[in-house]
Amino acid sequence: MKLSPKMALSKGMNTKAQLDILDEQMETISVSMRGFTLAMRSLYAENAVGSGSDTALVVTKLRDDTRQDAMTYLKGVLPLSILLVRSIREYFEYYEELDLEEWGESLPDIIEDVKGYKQCCIEVVKLHERIMIPLKSRQDEAKVLVREFSELGAEYNRKSSQLAKSARSKMNWAIGLAFVPGVNLIAYPLLKSYSQTDLAESIAKGVQCKIYNSAAIVVDKTLIPALSEFIDGLNAIAGFFSVMEQEMESFLHKGDKAIESKKSTHYKMVRMKAKSIGNSCKTFYAMIPEVRTDLLSIPSSDTDDNYVDKWLKKQQEEIEKEYRGFIRGQLKTLLSHLPGRGRQELLLEFQDEQA
């Protein structure tokens, strides 16, 4: 079970640094996920694709090829992302609900859960990275199109430079949404809620002009960067569990005063972050209905379910082959939800929890 470079790097960090990174990533993971689905939705907005010309046909093909990836995400990967965030929530509940003595007594069980959480996280990251492979090729196509549409490229560069200068935000991938009338207004409250007021207001004003074939810009400048940022957040979660597993296993030697002191310090540090990270999990859950609405607004075809089921069947076989009998709790849950009915059950269970 190989960790990604970002996950492996996190293993050298101390608990406080790892908690700070996780806290920061959990704050933005919801908005980057919604940015990705808004970008997908915007591909079907008015003016996203021109009409009649040869170039419009090329952009239409780019958009429709990307649509199938969106269906895979909606019907296959999104429900599993819910499992991943649930892992974080469950882990921090140990620190909120148990006192230090109870937590110490439960360490073996918690460590076993963490191993399953880590496995689950690593595999969900891989699913996102595999979705990214065809999307990256679409981004390459989009870059070529933006260069070919000299007017489009020049307008984007001019306007995005103005917006970025006024916003000065690390979420500058959202600027691409300013080029899609209607979608830019949906993005406004989303970004404002994350204290990105300048960026939100800039995007809400839009570019004050009609830009046909803006789908090429959205794929290149917004859709891929937003998903990349979301994957960074997933990597942070997986890296966090990797560090926690190693650290907690070192606490199992009872009677050593130095270890008992480290256990207490660890418990207190994690407990201090529990509320903040728990709130980020709630924000993620609150965003799920809007994310699903974005993706459900995209036209679908009769072949989508068949394509998604085949794709997920392949992923399931690869996971089972890699672990060969060493599949732990949360990963078992993930595998049970890969079939179509399992994914539907997970979404229904999630909806019941939020009711």
Coordinates of C-alpha atoms in Angstrom, one line a residue:
M1 CA 0.0 0.0 0.0
K2 CA 2.0 3.0 -1.3
L3 CA 1.4 6.5 -0.1
S4 CA 1.4 9.4 -2.6
P5 CA 4.4 11.8 -2.3
K6 CA 2.2 14.3 -0.5
M7 CA 1.0 11.7 2.0
A8 CA 4.5 10.4 2.5
L9 CA 5.8 13.9 3.2
S10 CA 3.3 14.3 6.0
K11 CA 4.7 11.4 7.9
G12 CA 7.7 13.5 8.8
M13 CA 5.5 16.1 10.5
N14 CA 4.6 16.4 14.2
T15 CA 1.1 16.1 15.4
K16 CA 0.5 19.9 15.7
A17 CA 1.7 20.6 12.2
Q18 CA -0.4 17.7 10.8
L19 CA -3.5 19.0 12.7
D20 CA -3.0 22.5 11.4
I21 CA -2.7 21.3 7.8
L22 CA -5.8 19.1 8.2
D23 CA -7.8 22.0 9.8
E24 CA -6.8 24.3 6.9
Q25 CA -7.6 21.8 4.2
M26 CA -10.9 20.8 5.8
E27 CA -12.0 24.5 5.7
T28 CA -11.6 24.7 1.9
I29 CA -12.4 21.1 0.8
S30 CA -16.2 21.9 0.5
V31 CA -15.7 25.0 -1.7
S32 CA -13.3 23.3 -4.0
M33 CA -15.6 20.4 -4.5
R34 CA -18.5 22.8 -5.2
G35 CA -16.3 24.7 -7.5
F36 CA -15.7 21.6 -9.5
T37 CA -19.4 20.7 -9.8
L38 CA -20.3 24.3 -10.6
A39 CA -17.7 24.3 -13.4
M40 CA -19.3 21.1 -14.8
R41 CA -22.7 22.7 -14.6
S42 CA -21.5 25.8 -16.3
L43 CA -20.5 23.8 -19.4
Y44 CA -24.2 23.6 -20.2
A45 CA -25.0 27.3 -19.5
E46 CA -26.0 29.7 -22.2
N47 CA -23.1 30.9 -24.3
A48 CA -20.8 28.2 -22.9
V49 CA -20.7 26.8 -26.5
G50 CA -21.2 28.8 -29.6
S51 CA -23.3 27.6 -32.5
G52 CA -22.9 26.9 -36.2
S53 CA -19.1 27.1 -36.6
D54 CA -16.5 24.3 -36.8
T55 CA -14.9 25.6 -33.6
A56 CA -18.3 25.4 -31.8
L57 CA -18.5 21.7 -32.8
V58 CA -15.0 21.1 -31.3
V59 CA -16.0 22.8 -28.0
T60 CA -19.3 20.8 -27.9
K61 CA -17.3 17.6 -28.2
L62 CA -15.0 18.7 -25.4
R63 CA -17.9 19.5 -23.2
D64 CA -19.8 16.2 -23.9
D65 CA -16.7 14.1 -23.3
T66 CA -16.3 15.8 -20.0
R67 CA -19.9 15.1 -19.1
Q68 CA -19.3 11.4 -18.9
D69 CA -16.6 12.0 -16.3
A70 CA -19.1 14.1 -14.4
M71 CA -21.6 11.2 -14.4
T72 CA -18.9 8.9 -13.0
Y73 CA -18.2 11.3 -10.3
L74 CA -21.8 11.9 -9.4
K75 CA -22.8 8.2 -9.4
G76 CA -19.6 6.6 -8.3
V77 CA -17.0 8.7 -6.5
L78 CA -19.1 11.4 -4.7
P79 CA -20.8 8.9 -2.4
L80 CA -17.4 7.5 -1.4
S81 CA -16.1 11.0 -0.6
I82 CA -18.9 11.1 2.0
L83 CA -17.4 8.0 3.6
L84 CA -14.0 9.7 3.7
V85 CA -15.3 12.8 5.5
R86 CA -17.3 10.6 7.8
S87 CA -14.0 8.9 8.8
I88 CA -12.6 12.2 10.0
R89 CA -15.8 13.0 11.9
E90 CA -15.8 9.6 13.6
Y91 CA -12.1 9.8 14.5
F92 CA -12.5 13.2 16.3
E93 CA -15.6 12.0 18.1
Y94 CA -13.3 9.7 20.1
Y95 CA -11.6 12.8 21.5
E96 CA -14.8 14.7 22.1
E97 CA -16.8 11.9 23.8
L98 CA -14.1 10.1 25.8
D99 CA -11.9 11.4 28.6
L100 CA -8.2 10.8 28.6
E101 CA -8.4 7.6 30.6
E102 CA -11.2 6.1 28.5
W103 CA -9.4 7.1 25.3
G104 CA -6.2 5.4 26.5
E105 CA -8.1 2.2 27.3
S106 CA -9.7 2.3 23.8
L107 CA -6.4 2.8 22.0
P108 CA -6.2 -0.7 20.4
D109 CA -9.7 -0.3 18.9
I110 CA -9.1 3.3 17.8
I111 CA -5.8 2.2 16.1
E112 CA -7.6 -0.6 14.2
D113 CA -10.3 2.0 13.1
V114 CA -7.5 4.4 12.0
K115 CA -5.9 1.7 9.8
G116 CA -9.2 1.2 8.1
Y117 CA -9.7 4.9 7.7
K118 CA -6.3 5.3 6.1
Q119 CA -6.9 2.4 3.7
C120 CA -10.2 4.0 2.7
C121 CA -8.7 7.5 2.2
I122 CA -5.9 6.2 0.1
E123 CA -8.3 4.4 -2.2
V124 CA -10.7 7.3 -2.5
V125 CA -7.7 9.6 -3.4
K126 CA -6.8 7.0 -6.1
L127 CA -10.3 7.1 -7.5
H128 CA -10.2 10.9 -7.8
E129 CA -6.7 10.7 -9.4
R130 CA -8.1 8.2 -12.0
I131 CA -11.0 10.6 -12.7
M132 CA -8.4 13.3 -13.2
I133 CA -6.5 11.4 -15.9
P134 CA -9.2 11.8 -18.7
L135 CA -9.9 15.3 -17.4
K136 CA -6.3 16.3 -17.8
S137 CA -6.5 15.3 -21.4
R138 CA -9.6 17.5 -21.8
Q139 CA -7.6 20.4 -20.2
D140 CA -4.9 20.0 -22.8
E141 CA -7.6 20.2 -25.5
A142 CA -9.1 23.2 -23.9
K143 CA -5.7 25.0 -23.7
V144 CA -5.3 24.5 -27.4
L145 CA -8.8 25.9 -28.1
V146 CA -8.2 28.9 -25.9
R147 CA -5.1 29.7 -27.9
E148 CA -6.9 29.2 -31.1
F149 CA -9.7 31.5 -30.1
S150 CA -7.4 34.6 -29.9
E151 CA -10.3 36.9 -28.9
L152 CA -11.4 34.5 -26.2
G153 CA -7.9 34.1 -24.8
A154 CA -7.2 37.8 -24.9
E155 CA -10.5 38.6 -23.1
Y156 CA -9.9 36.0 -20.5
N157 CA -6.3 37.2 -19.8
R158 CA -7.4 40.9 -19.6
K159 CA -10.5 40.3 -17.3
S160 CA -9.0 37.6 -15.1
S161 CA -6.0 39.8 -14.4
Q162 CA -8.3 42.6 -13.3
L163 CA -10.3 40.2 -11.1
A164 CA -7.3 38.5 -9.6
K165 CA -5.7 41.8 -8.8
S166 CA -8.8 42.9 -6.9
A167 CA -9.5 39.6 -5.2
R168 CA -6.0 38.4 -4.3
S169 CA -7.3 34.9 -3.3
K170 CA -5.8 31.5 -3.3
M171 CA -9.1 30.4 -4.9
N172 CA -8.4 32.2 -8.1
W173 CA -9.5 29.1 -10.0
A174 CA -13.0 30.4 -9.4
I175 CA -12.4 33.4 -11.7
G176 CA -13.3 31.2 -14.6
L177 CA -16.9 31.1 -13.3
A178 CA -17.2 34.9 -13.9
F179 CA -17.4 34.1 -17.6
V180 CA -20.6 32.2 -17.3
P181 CA -23.7 34.3 -16.8
G182 CA -26.0 32.8 -14.1
V183 CA -23.4 30.5 -12.7
N184 CA -21.3 33.5 -11.5
L185 CA -24.3 34.5 -9.3
I186 CA -24.5 31.0 -7.8
A187 CA -20.7 31.2 -6.9
Y188 CA -21.2 34.5 -5.1
P189 CA -22.7 33.3 -1.8
L190 CA -20.4 30.2 -1.9
L191 CA -17.2 32.2 -1.9
K192 CA -18.5 34.9 0.4
S193 CA -19.3 32.3 3.0
Y194 CA -15.6 31.4 3.0
S195 CA -14.5 35.0 3.6
Q196 CA -13.6 35.4 -0.1
T197 CA -15.7 38.6 -0.3
D198 CA -13.6 40.5 -2.9
L199 CA -13.4 37.4 -5.1
A200 CA -17.1 36.7 -4.8
E201 CA -18.1 40.3 -5.7
S202 CA -15.7 40.4 -8.6
I203 CA -17.1 37.1 -10.0
A204 CA -20.7 38.2 -9.4
K205 CA -20.1 41.3 -11.6
G206 CA -19.0 38.9 -14.3
V207 CA -17.1 40.1 -17.3
Q208 CA -20.0 42.3 -18.6
C209 CA -19.8 40.7 -22.0
K210 CA -21.0 37.6 -23.9
I211 CA -18.2 35.2 -24.4
Y212 CA -19.1 32.3 -26.6
N213 CA -17.2 29.0 -26.2
S214 CA -16.4 29.9 -22.6
A215 CA -16.6 26.1 -21.9
A216 CA -13.0 25.9 -23.1
I217 CA -11.9 28.4 -20.4
V218 CA -14.0 26.8 -17.7
V219 CA -12.4 23.3 -18.3
D220 CA -8.9 24.8 -18.4
K221 CA -9.0 27.5 -15.7
T222 CA -11.6 26.3 -13.2
L223 CA -12.7 22.7 -13.4
I224 CA -9.3 21.0 -13.3
P225 CA -7.7 23.4 -10.7
A226 CA -10.8 23.1 -8.4
L227 CA -10.6 19.3 -8.6
S228 CA -6.9 19.4 -8.0
E229 CA -7.4 21.4 -4.9
F230 CA -10.0 19.0 -3.7
I231 CA -7.6 16.1 -4.2
D232 CA -5.0 18.0 -2.1
G233 CA -7.6 18.0 0.7
L234 CA -8.1 14.3 0.4
N235 CA -4.3 13.7 0.4
A236 CA -4.2 15.7 3.6
I237 CA -6.8 13.5 5.3
A238 CA -5.0 10.3 4.2
G239 CA -1.6 11.7 5.4
F240 CA -3.2 12.7 8.7
F241 CA -4.4 9.1 9.4
S242 CA -1.0 7.7 8.4
V243 CA 0.7 9.9 11.1
M244 CA -2.0 9.2 13.7
E245 CA -1.6 5.5 13.2
Q246 CA 2.1 5.6 13.8
E247 CA 1.9 7.9 16.7
M248 CA -0.8 6.0 18.5
E249 CA 0.9 2.7 18.1
S250 CA 3.9 4.1 19.9
F251 CA 1.6 4.8 22.9
L252 CA 0.8 1.1 23.4
H253 CA 3.8 0.5 25.7
K254 CA 2.2 0.9 29.1
G255 CA 3.9 2.1 32.3
D256 CA 6.5 4.3 30.6
K257 CA 6.1 7.8 32.1
A258 CA 7.5 9.5 29.0
I259 CA 5.0 7.7 26.9
E260 CA 2.2 8.6 29.2
S261 CA 3.1 12.2 29.0
K262 CA 3.2 12.1 25.2
K263 CA -0.2 10.4 25.2
S264 CA -1.7 13.2 27.3
T265 CA -0.2 15.9 25.0
H266 CA -1.4 14.1 21.9
Y267 CA -5.0 13.7 23.3
K268 CA -5.2 17.4 24.4
M269 CA -3.9 18.7 21.0
V270 CA -6.3 16.6 19.0
R271 CA -9.2 17.4 21.3
M272 CA -8.6 21.2 20.8
K273 CA -9.0 20.8 17.1
A274 CA -12.0 18.5 17.3
K275 CA -14.7 21.2 17.2
S276 CA -13.2 23.2 14.3
I277 CA -12.7 20.1 12.2
G278 CA -16.1 18.8 13.1
N279 CA -17.7 22.0 11.9
S280 CA -15.8 21.6 8.6
C281 CA -17.3 18.1 8.3
K282 CA -20.8 19.6 8.8
T283 CA -20.1 22.2 6.2
F284 CA -19.1 19.5 3.8
Y285 CA -22.3 17.5 4.5
A286 CA -24.4 20.7 4.0
M287 CA -22.8 21.2 0.6
I288 CA -23.6 17.7 -0.7
P289 CA -27.2 18.5 -1.8
E290 CA -26.0 21.5 -3.9
V291 CA -23.2 19.4 -5.4
R292 CA -25.7 16.7 -6.4
T293 CA -28.0 19.4 -7.8
D294 CA -25.2 20.8 -10.0
L295 CA -24.3 17.4 -11.4
L296 CA -27.9 16.3 -11.8
S297 CA -28.6 19.4 -13.9
I298 CA -26.2 18.0 -16.5
P299 CA -28.0 16.1 -19.3
S300 CA -27.5 12.4 -19.0
S301 CA -27.8 9.5 -21.4
D302 CA -28.9 5.8 -21.1
T303 CA -25.3 4.6 -21.4
D304 CA -24.1 6.5 -18.3
D305 CA -25.0 3.9 -15.7
N306 CA -23.4 1.1 -17.7
Y307 CA -20.2 3.1 -18.1
V308 CA -20.1 4.0 -14.4
D309 CA -20.8 0.5 -13.2
K310 CA -18.0 -0.9 -15.5
W311 CA -15.5 1.7 -14.3
L312 CA -16.3 1.1 -10.6
K313 CA -16.2 -2.7 -11.1
K314 CA -12.6 -2.3 -12.4
Q315 CA -11.7 -0.1 -9.4
Q316 CA -13.2 -2.7 -7.0
E317 CA -11.1 -5.5 -8.5
E318 CA -7.9 -3.5 -8.3
I319 CA -8.5 -2.7 -4.6
E320 CA -9.3 -6.3 -3.7
K321 CA -6.2 -7.5 -5.6
E322 CA -3.9 -4.9 -3.9
Y323 CA -4.9 -5.7 -0.3
R324 CA -5.4 -9.5 -0.7
G325 CA -7.3 -10.2 2.5
F326 CA -6.0 -7.3 4.6
I327 CA -9.0 -5.1 4.1
R328 CA -10.0 -3.3 7.3
G329 CA -13.2 -1.8 8.6
Q330 CA -13.8 1.4 6.7
L331 CA -12.3 0.0 3.4
K332 CA -14.7 -3.0 3.7
T333 CA -17.5 -0.4 3.9
L334 CA -16.2 1.4 0.9
L335 CA -16.1 -1.8 -1.2
S336 CA -19.6 -2.7 -0.1
H337 CA -20.8 0.6 -1.5
L338 CA -19.1 0.4 -4.9
P339 CA -22.0 -1.6 -6.5
G340 CA -24.8 0.7 -7.7
R341 CA -27.3 -0.3 -5.0
G342 CA -24.7 0.2 -2.3
R343 CA -24.0 3.8 -3.4
Q344 CA -27.7 4.6 -3.4
E345 CA -28.0 3.2 0.1
L346 CA -25.1 5.3 1.3
L347 CA -26.7 8.5 -0.1
L348 CA -30.0 7.6 1.5
E349 CA -28.2 6.9 4.8
F350 CA -26.5 10.2 4.6
Q351 CA -29.8 12.0 3.9
D352 CA -31.4 10.3 7.0
E353 CA -28.5 11.4 9.2
Q354 CA -28.9 15.0 8.1
A355 CA -32.7 15.0 8.5

